Coordinates of C-alpha atoms and ligand atoms in Angstrom, one line a residue:
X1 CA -3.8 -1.3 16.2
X2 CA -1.5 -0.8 18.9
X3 CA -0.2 2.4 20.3
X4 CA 3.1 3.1 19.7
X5 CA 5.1 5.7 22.2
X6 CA 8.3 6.5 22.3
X7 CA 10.6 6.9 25.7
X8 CA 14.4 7.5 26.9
X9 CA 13.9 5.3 29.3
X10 CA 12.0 2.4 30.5
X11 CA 8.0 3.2 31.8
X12 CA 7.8 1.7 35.3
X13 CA 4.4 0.3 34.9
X14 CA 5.5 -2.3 31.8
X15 CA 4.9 -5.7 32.6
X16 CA 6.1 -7.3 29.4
X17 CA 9.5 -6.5 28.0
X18 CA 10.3 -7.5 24.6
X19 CA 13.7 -7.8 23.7
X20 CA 15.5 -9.1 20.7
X21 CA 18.0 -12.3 20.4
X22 CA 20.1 -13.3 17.7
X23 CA 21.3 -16.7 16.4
X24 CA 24.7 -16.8 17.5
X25 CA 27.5 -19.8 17.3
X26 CA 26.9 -21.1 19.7
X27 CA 23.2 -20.8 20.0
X28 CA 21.1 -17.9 21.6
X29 CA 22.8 -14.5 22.0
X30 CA 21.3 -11.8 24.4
X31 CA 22.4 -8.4 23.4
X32 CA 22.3 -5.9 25.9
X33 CA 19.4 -4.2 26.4
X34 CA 18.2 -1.1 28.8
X35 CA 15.3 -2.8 30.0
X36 CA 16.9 -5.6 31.8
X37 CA 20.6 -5.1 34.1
X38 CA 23.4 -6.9 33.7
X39 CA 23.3 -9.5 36.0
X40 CA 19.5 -10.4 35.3
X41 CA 20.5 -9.9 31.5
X42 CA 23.0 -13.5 32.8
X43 CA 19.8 -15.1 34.2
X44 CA 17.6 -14.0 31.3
X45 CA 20.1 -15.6 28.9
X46 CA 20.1 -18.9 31.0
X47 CA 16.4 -19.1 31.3
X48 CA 15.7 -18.9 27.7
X49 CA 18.8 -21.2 26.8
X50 CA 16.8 -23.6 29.3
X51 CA 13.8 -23.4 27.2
X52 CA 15.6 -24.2 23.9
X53 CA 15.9 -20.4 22.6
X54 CA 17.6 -20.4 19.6
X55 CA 17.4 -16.9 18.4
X56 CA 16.0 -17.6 15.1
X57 CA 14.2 -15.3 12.7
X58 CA 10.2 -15.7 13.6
X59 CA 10.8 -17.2 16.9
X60 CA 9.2 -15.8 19.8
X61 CA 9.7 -17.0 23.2
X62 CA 7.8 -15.7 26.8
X63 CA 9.6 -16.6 29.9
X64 CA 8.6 -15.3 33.5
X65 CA 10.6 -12.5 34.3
X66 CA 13.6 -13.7 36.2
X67 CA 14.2 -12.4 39.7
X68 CA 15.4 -8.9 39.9
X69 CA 13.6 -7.4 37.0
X70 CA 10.6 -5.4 37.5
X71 CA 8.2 -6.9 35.0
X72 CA 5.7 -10.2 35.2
X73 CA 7.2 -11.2 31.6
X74 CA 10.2 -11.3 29.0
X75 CA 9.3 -12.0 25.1
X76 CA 12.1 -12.7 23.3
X77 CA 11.9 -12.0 19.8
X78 CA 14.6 -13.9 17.5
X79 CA 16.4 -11.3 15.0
X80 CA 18.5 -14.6 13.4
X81 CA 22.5 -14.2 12.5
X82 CA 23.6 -10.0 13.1
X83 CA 25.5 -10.4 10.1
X84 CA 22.1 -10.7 8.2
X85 CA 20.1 -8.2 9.5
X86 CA 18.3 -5.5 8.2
X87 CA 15.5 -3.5 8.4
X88 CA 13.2 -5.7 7.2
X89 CA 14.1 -8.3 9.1
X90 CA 13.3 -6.0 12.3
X91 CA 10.0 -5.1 10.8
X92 CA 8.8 -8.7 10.4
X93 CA 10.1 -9.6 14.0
X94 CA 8.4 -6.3 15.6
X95 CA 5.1 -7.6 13.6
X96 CA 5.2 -11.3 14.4
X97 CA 5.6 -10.0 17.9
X98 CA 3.0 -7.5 17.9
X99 CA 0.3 -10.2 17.2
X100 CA 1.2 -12.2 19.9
X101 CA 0.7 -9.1 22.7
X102 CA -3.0 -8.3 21.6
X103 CA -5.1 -7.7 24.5
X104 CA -1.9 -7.6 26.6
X105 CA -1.1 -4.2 29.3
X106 CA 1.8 -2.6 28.8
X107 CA 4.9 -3.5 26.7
X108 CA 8.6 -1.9 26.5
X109 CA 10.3 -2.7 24.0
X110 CA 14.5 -2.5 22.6
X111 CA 13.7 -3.6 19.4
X112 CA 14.2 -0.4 18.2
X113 CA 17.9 -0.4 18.7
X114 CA 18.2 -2.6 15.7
X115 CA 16.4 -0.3 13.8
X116 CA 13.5 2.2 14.7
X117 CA 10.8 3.0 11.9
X118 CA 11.3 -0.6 11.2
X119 CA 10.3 -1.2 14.9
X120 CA 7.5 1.3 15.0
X121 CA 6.2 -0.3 10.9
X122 CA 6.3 -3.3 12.1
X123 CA 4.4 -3.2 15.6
X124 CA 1.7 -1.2 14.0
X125 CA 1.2 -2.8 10.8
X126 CA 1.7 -6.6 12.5
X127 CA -0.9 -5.4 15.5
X128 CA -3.3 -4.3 13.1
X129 CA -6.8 -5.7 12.9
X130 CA -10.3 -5.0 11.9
X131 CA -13.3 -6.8 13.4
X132 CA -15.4 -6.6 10.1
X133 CA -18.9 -5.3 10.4
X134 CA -20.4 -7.9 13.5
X135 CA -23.4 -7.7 16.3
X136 CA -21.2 -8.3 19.1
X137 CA -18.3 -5.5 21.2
X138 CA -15.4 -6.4 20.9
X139 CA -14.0 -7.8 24.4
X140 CA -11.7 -6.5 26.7
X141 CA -9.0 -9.4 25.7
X142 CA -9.2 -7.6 22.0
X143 CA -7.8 -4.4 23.4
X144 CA -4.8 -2.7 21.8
X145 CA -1.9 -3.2 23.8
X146 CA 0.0 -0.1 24.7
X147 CA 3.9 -0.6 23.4
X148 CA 6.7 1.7 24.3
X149 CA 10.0 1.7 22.9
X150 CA 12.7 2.6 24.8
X151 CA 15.2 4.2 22.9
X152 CA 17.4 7.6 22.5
X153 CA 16.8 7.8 18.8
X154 CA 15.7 10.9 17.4
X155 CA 11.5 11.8 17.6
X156 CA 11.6 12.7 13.9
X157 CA 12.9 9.4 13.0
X158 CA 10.1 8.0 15.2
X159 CA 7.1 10.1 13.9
X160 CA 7.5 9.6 10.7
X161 CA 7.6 6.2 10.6
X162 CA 4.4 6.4 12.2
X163 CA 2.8 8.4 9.6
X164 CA 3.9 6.0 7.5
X165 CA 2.5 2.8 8.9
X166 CA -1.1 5.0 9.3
X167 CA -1.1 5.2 5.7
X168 CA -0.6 1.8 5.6
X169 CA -3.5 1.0 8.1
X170 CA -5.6 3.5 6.4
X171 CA -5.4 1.5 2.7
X172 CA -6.4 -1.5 4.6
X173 CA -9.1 -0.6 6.5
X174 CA -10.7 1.0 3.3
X175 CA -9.8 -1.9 1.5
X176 CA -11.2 -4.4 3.4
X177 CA -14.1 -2.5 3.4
X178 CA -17.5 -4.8 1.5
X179 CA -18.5 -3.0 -1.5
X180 CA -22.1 -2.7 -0.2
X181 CA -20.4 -0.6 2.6
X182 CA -18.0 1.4 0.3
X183 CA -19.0 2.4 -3.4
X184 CA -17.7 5.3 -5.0
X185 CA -20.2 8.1 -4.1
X186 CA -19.2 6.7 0.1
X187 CA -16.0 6.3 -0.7
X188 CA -15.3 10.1 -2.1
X189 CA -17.0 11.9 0.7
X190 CA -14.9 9.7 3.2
X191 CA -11.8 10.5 1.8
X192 CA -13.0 14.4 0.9
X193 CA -13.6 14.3 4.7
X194 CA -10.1 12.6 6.0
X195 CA -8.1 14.8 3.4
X196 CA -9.4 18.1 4.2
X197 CA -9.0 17.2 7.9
X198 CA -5.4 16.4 7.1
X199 CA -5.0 19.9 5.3
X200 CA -5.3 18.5 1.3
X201 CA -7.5 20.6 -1.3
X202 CA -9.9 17.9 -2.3
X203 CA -12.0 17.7 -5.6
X204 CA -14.8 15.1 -6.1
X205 CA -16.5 15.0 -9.8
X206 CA -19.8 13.7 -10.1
X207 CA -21.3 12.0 -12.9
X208 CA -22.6 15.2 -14.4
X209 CA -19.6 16.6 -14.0
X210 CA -17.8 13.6 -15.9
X211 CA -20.2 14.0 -18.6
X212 CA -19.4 17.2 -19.4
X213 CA -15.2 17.4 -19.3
X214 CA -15.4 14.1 -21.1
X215 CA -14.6 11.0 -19.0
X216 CA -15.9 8.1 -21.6
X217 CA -13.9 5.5 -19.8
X218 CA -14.8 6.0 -15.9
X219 CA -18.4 6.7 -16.9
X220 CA -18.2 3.4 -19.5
X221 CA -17.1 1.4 -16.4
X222 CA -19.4 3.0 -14.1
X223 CA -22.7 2.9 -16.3
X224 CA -23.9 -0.9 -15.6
X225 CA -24.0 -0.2 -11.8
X226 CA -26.8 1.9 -9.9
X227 CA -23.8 3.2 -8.0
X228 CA -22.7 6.3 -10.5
X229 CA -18.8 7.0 -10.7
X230 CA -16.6 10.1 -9.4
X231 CA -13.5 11.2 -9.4
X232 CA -11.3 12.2 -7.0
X233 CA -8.6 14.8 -7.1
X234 CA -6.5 15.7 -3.8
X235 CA -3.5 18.2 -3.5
X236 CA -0.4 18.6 -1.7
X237 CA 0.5 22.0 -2.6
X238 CA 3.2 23.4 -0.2
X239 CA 4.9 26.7 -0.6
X240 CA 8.7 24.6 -0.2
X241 CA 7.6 22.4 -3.4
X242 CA 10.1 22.0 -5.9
X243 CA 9.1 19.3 -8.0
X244 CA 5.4 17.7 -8.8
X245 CA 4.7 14.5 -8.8
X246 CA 1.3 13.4 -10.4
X247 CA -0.5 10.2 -8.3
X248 CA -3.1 7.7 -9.8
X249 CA -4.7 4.3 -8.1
X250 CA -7.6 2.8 -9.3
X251 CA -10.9 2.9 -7.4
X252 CA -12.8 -0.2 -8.8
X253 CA -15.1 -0.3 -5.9
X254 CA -16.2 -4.0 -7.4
X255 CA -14.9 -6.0 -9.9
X256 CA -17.9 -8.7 -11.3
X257 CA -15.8 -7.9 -14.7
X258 CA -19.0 -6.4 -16.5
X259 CA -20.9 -8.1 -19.1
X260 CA -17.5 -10.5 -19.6
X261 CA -18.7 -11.6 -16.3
X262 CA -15.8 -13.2 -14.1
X263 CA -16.6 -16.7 -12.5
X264 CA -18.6 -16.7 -9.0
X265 CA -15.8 -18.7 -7.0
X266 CA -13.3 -16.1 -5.5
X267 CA -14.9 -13.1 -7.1
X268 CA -15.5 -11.5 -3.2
X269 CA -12.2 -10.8 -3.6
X270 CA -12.9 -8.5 -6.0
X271 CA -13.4 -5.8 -3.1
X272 CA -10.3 -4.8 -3.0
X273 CA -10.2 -3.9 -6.6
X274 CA -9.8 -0.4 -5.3
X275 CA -6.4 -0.6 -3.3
X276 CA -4.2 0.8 -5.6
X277 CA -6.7 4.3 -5.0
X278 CA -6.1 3.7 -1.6
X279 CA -2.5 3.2 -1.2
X280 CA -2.7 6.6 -2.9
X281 CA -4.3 8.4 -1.0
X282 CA -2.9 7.5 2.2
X283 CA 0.2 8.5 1.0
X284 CA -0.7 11.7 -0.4
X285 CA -2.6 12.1 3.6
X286 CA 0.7 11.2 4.7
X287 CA 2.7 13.5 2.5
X288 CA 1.1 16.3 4.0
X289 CA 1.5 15.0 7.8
X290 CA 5.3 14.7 6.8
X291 CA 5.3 18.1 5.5
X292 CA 7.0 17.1 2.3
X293 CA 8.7 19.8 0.2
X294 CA 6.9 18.3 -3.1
X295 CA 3.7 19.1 -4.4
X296 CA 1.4 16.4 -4.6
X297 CA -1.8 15.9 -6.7
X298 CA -3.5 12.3 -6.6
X299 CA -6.0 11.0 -8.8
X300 CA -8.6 8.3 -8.1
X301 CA -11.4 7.1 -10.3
X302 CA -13.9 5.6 -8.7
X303 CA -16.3 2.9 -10.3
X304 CA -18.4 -0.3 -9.9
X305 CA -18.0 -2.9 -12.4
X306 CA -21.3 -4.1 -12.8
X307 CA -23.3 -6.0 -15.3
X308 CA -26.7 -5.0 -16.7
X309 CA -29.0 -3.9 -18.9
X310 CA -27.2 -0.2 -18.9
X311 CA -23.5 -2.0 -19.3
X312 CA -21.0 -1.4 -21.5
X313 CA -21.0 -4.4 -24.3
X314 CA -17.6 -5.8 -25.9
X315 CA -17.2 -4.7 -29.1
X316 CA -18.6 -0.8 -28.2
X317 CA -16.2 2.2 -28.6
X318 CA -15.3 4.5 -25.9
X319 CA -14.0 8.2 -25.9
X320 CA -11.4 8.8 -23.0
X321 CA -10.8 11.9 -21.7
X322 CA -8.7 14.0 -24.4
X323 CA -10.0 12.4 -27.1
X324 CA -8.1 8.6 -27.8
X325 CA -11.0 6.4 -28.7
X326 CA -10.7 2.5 -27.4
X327 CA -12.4 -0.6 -28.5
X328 CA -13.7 -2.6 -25.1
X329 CA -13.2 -6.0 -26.5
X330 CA -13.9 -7.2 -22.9
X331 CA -15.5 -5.1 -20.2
X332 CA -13.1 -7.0 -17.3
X333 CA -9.7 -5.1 -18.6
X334 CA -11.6 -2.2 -16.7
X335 CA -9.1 -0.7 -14.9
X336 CA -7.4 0.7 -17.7
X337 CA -10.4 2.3 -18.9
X338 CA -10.6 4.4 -15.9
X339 CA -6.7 4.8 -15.4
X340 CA -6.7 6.1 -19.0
X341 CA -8.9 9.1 -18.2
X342 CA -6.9 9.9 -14.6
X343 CA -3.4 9.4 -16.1
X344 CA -4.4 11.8 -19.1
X345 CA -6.8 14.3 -16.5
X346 CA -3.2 14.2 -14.5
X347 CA -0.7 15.2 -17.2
X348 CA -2.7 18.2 -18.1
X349 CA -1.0 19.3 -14.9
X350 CA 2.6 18.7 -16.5
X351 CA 3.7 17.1 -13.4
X352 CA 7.5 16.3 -12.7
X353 CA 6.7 12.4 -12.3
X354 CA 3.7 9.9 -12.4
X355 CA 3.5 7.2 -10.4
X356 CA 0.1 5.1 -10.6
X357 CA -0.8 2.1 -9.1
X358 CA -3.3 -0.7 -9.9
X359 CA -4.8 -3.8 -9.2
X360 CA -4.9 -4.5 -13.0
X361 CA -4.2 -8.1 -14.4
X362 CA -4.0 -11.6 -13.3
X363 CA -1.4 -11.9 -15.3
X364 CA 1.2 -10.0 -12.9
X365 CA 0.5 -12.6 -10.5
X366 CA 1.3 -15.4 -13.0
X367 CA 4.4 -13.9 -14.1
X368 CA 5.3 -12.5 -10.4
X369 CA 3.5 -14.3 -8.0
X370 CA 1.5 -12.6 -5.2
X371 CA 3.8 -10.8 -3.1
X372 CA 6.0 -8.8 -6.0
X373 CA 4.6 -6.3 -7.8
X374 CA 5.5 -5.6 -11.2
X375 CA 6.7 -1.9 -12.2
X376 CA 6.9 -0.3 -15.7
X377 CA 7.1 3.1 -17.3
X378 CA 10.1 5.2 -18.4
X379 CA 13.3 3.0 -17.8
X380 CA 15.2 5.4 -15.0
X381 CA 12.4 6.0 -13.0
X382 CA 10.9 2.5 -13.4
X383 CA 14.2 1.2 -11.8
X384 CA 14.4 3.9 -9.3
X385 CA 10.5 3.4 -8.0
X386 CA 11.0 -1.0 -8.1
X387 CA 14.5 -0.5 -5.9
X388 CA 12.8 1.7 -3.8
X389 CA 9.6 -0.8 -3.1
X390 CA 12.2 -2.9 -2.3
X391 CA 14.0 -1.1 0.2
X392 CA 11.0 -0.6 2.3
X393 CA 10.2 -4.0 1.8
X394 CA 7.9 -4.0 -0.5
X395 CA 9.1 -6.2 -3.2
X396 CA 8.8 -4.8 -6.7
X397 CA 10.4 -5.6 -9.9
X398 CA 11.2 -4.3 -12.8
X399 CA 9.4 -5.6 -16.2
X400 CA 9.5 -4.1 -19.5
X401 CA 6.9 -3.0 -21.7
X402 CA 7.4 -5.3 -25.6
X403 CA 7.9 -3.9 -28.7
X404 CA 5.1 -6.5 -30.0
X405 CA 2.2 -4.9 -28.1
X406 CA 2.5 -1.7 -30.2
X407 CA 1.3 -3.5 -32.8
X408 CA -1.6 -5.5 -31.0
X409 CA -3.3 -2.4 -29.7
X410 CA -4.1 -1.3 -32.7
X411 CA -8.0 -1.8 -32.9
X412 CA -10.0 -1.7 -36.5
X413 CA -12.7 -0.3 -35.0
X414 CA -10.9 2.8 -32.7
X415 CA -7.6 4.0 -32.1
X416 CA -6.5 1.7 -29.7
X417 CA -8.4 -1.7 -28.5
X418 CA -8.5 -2.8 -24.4
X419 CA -7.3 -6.4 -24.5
X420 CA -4.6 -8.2 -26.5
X421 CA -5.9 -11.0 -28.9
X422 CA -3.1 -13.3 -28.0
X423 CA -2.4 -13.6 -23.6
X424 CA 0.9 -13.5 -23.5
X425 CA 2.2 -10.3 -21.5
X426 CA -1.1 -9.4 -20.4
X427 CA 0.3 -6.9 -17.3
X428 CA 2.8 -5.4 -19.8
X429 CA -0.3 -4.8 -22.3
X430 CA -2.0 -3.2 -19.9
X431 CA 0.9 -0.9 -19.4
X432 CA 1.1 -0.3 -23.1
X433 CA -2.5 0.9 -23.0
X434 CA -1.8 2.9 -20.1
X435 CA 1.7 4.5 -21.9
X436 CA -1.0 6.1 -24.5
X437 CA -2.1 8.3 -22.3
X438 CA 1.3 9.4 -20.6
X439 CA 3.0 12.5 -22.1
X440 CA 6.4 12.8 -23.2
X441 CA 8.1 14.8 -21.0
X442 CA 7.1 13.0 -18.0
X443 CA 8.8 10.3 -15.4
X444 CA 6.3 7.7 -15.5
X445 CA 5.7 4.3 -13.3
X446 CA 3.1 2.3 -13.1
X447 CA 3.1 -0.4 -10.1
X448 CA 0.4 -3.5 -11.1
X449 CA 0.0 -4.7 -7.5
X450 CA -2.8 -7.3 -8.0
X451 CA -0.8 -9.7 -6.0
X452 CA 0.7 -8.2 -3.3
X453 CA -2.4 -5.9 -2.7
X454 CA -4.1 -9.0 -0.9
X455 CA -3.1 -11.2 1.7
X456 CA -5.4 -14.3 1.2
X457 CA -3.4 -16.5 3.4
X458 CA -2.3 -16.8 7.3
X459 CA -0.4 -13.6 8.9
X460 CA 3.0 -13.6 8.2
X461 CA 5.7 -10.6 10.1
X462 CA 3.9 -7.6 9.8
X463 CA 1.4 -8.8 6.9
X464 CA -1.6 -9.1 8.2
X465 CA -4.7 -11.1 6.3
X466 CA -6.8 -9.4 3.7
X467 CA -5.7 -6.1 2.1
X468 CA -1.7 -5.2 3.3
X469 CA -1.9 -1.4 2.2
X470 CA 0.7 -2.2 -0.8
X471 CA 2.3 -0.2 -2.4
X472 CA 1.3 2.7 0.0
X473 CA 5.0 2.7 1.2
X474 CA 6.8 2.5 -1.8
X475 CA 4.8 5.4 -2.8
X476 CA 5.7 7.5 0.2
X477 CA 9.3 6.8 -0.3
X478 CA 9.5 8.3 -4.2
X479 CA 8.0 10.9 -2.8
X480 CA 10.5 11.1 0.3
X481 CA 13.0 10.4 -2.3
X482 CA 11.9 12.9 -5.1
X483 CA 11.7 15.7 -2.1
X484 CA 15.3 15.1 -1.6
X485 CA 16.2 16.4 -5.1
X486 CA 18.5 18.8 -6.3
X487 CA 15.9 21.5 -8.2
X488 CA 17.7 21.6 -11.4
X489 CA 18.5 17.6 -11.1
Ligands
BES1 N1 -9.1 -6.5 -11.1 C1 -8.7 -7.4 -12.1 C2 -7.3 -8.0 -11.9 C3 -7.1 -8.8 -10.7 C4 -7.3 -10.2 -10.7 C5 -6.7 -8.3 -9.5 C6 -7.1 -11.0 -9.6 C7 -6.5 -9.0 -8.4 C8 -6.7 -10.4 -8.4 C9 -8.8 -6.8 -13.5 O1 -9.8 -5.8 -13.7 C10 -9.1 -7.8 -14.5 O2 -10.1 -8.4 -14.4 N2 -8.1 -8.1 -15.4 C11 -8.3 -9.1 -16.4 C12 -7.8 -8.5 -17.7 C13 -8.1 -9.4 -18.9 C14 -9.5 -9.4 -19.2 C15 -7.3 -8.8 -20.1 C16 -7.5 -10.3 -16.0 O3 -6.4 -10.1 -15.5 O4 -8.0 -11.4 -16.2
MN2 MN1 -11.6 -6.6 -14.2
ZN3 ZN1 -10.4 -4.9 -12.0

């Protein structure tokens, strides 16, 4: 990742200057900028005009500084028409332009006049990389590049956006993590370590411990794999908190679907089947680096999916925590096993507001596709929680739960069954299942991010490939946006 710094003015020993162009009339427009004076801005304009600069959104041109300015290089980074930008548009520039200065010196930036958390989301998040687990160094040309924006924008403004792109960068890295490497007994200790460090009260249940308060779905999910469940429970509990707000991701460490065994091809993917538990928890880490006046508890079940001779069979009938018994007609509509006993465990605390997270169906993908995530729960805060995905551009979209589906989980067997018999609505089912286990009185959303979760194509703006930390911003701003509230609102 590269590090971000903010400065009044421009660092002497930058070499690169990025600065931003729009699309005007009559082709490229050169807004002023402090990093370059006004008579070399006229030869800056004419060089890139030369070299067919348009100013077009993902366009990103590198010039040799012209004479006068005290760098080697200028990268001009299209921003498209003025009339149509916005923040998002700023934070897919700053991250196309990001992963074209790996493993360069040092860069200044004016980006950030045109917006600056987008500036400092998208250099961080665009710039971000892992090198996997390999038997070489990484070399020198891989080095993070050192970015300064140069700007007189307040530091707040500034360090929070970083917080915020380090949750980000924290729910990738763990999610593009191999299941051999992270399972849920490594996984807890590395986030008991990272939470405590970042000043959370952290909780880990064992499988004994499961056992004995009654967690029949994590342990059902859990019980075909050597790899024994937990649980996880972090909390934000500052003096200044008025409301509470109640977090839950699942932690499917890997997905093989159980004894209802998914098909080989593409089931790798199936390591990020815990991203919704991480997006979680690096917004609840970043809740308390923000300092945020709401309390905070988060929690993640933590399971491998795995078949064998110890596996849950369809057909057999669970006990979640709190006593609703389920029917697992098939052992691959897991996440809702363990979500069931969280989302119950977490309204025992009669939190405010529930937001949970999930990588649950296939079927949000068919009916959203792969970068919008699908939010349901209680109508007002289901809308709220879907408008403010999108404003940090995280798309999100509002679905309803049916009517129908109150019927179709009914089970002969148990009180409710895990899978619908016919497929159609299969993310809303899921939420249906997942509603059982919400009480009344609280403001419930649940975000199915199976798509957006996973980038399996090429970088694009500040989406990187593999897991893109969704919907750990979304997440940050309800929380941002639920701190802001009147008490008795
Ligand atoms: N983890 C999967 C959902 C998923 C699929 C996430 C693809 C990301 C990419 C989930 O546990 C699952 O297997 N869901 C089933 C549910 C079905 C059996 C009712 C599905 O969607 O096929
Ligand atoms: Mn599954
Ligand atoms: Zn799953």
């Amino acid at each position: 990742m590269p590090t971000v710094k903010l400065e009044k003015s421009t660092p002497s020993k930058a070499n690169i200057l990025v600065i931003p162009t729009f699309r005007g009339e009559e082709g490229v427009e050169l807004p002023s900028t402090a990093l370059v004076g006004s008579s070399e801005l006229k030869s800056t304009l004419h060089a890139l005009t030369a070299v067919g600069a348009k100013g077009k959104s993902g366009e990103i041109i590198r010039i040799p500084a012209p004479q006068g300015v005290k760098a080697d290089s200028i990268v001009a980074v299209g921003l498209d028409k003025p009339e149509s930008l916005d923040d998002e548009a700023v934070r897919r520039a700053a991250g196309n332009v990001a992963r074209t200065l790996v493993g360069q010196k040092h860069v200044a930036t004016t980006l950030g006049d045109f917006g600056l958390a987008a500036t400092v989301e998208g250099l961080i998040l665009g710039g971000y990389s892992t090198r996997g687990i390999r038997s070489t160094k990484a070399d020198a040309d891989e080095a993070p590049v050192k970015v300064t924006i140069v700007s007189n924008e307040d530091k707040d403004v500034f360090n929070a956006a970083v917080i915020g792109a380090e949750a980000v960068a924290f729910a990738r890295t763990l999610t593009n993590t191999p299941s051999n490497e992270l399972y849920p007994a490594s996984y807890a200790k590395y986030l008991k370590n990272e939470a405590t460090k970042a000043g959370l009260e952290v909780e880990v249940l064992d499988k004994k411990e499961l056992k004995k308060q009654g967690f029949g779905g994590i342990l059902s999910v859990g019980q075909g794999s050597s790899r024994a469940p937990r649980l996880v429970r972090l909390e934000w509990n500052p003096k200044s908190a008025k409301k509470s707000v109640a977090l839950v991701g699942k932690g499917i460490t890997f997905d093989t679907g159980g004894i209802s065994l998914k098909p080989g091809a593409g089931m790798w993917d199936m390591i990020s089947d815990m991203g919704g538990s991480a997006a979680v928890a690096g917004a609840t880490i970043a809740a308390a680096k923000l300092n945020l006046p709401v309390k905070v508890t988060a929690y993640l079940p933590l399971a491998e999916n795995m078949p064998s001779g110890d596996a849950t069979r369809p057909g057999d009938v669970i006990t979640h925590y709190g006593g609703l018994t389920s029917e697992v007609l098939n052992t691959d509509a897991e996440g809702r096993l363990v979500l069931a006993d969280a989302i119950a465990r977490a309204c025992e605390d009669n939190p405010d507001y529930l937001i949970e997270t999930a990588t649950l169906t296939g079927a949000q993908m068919v009916a959203l596709g792969s970068r919008t995530a699908g939010v349901m729960g209680s109508d007002e805060f289901r809308d709220r929680v879907a408008e403010l995905g999108r404003s940090v551009g995280e798309n999100a979209w509002a679905v309803p739960l049916l009517e129908e589906h109150e019927e179709e989980i009914k089970s002969k067997a148990a009180d409710i069954r895990n899978i619908n018999a016919k497929r159609e609505g299969g993310m809303q089912f899921a939420g249906t299942y997942l509603a059982q286990f919400v009480t009344d009185d609280v403001e419930w959303a649940h975000i199915d991010v199976a798509g957006p979760s996973w980038n399996g194509g090429a970088a694009r703006g500040y989406t990187t490939p593999r897991a893109t930390g969704v919907p750990a911003r979304t997440i940050i701003a309800a929380l941002q946006d639920i701190a802001a509230e009147k008490k008795d609102k």
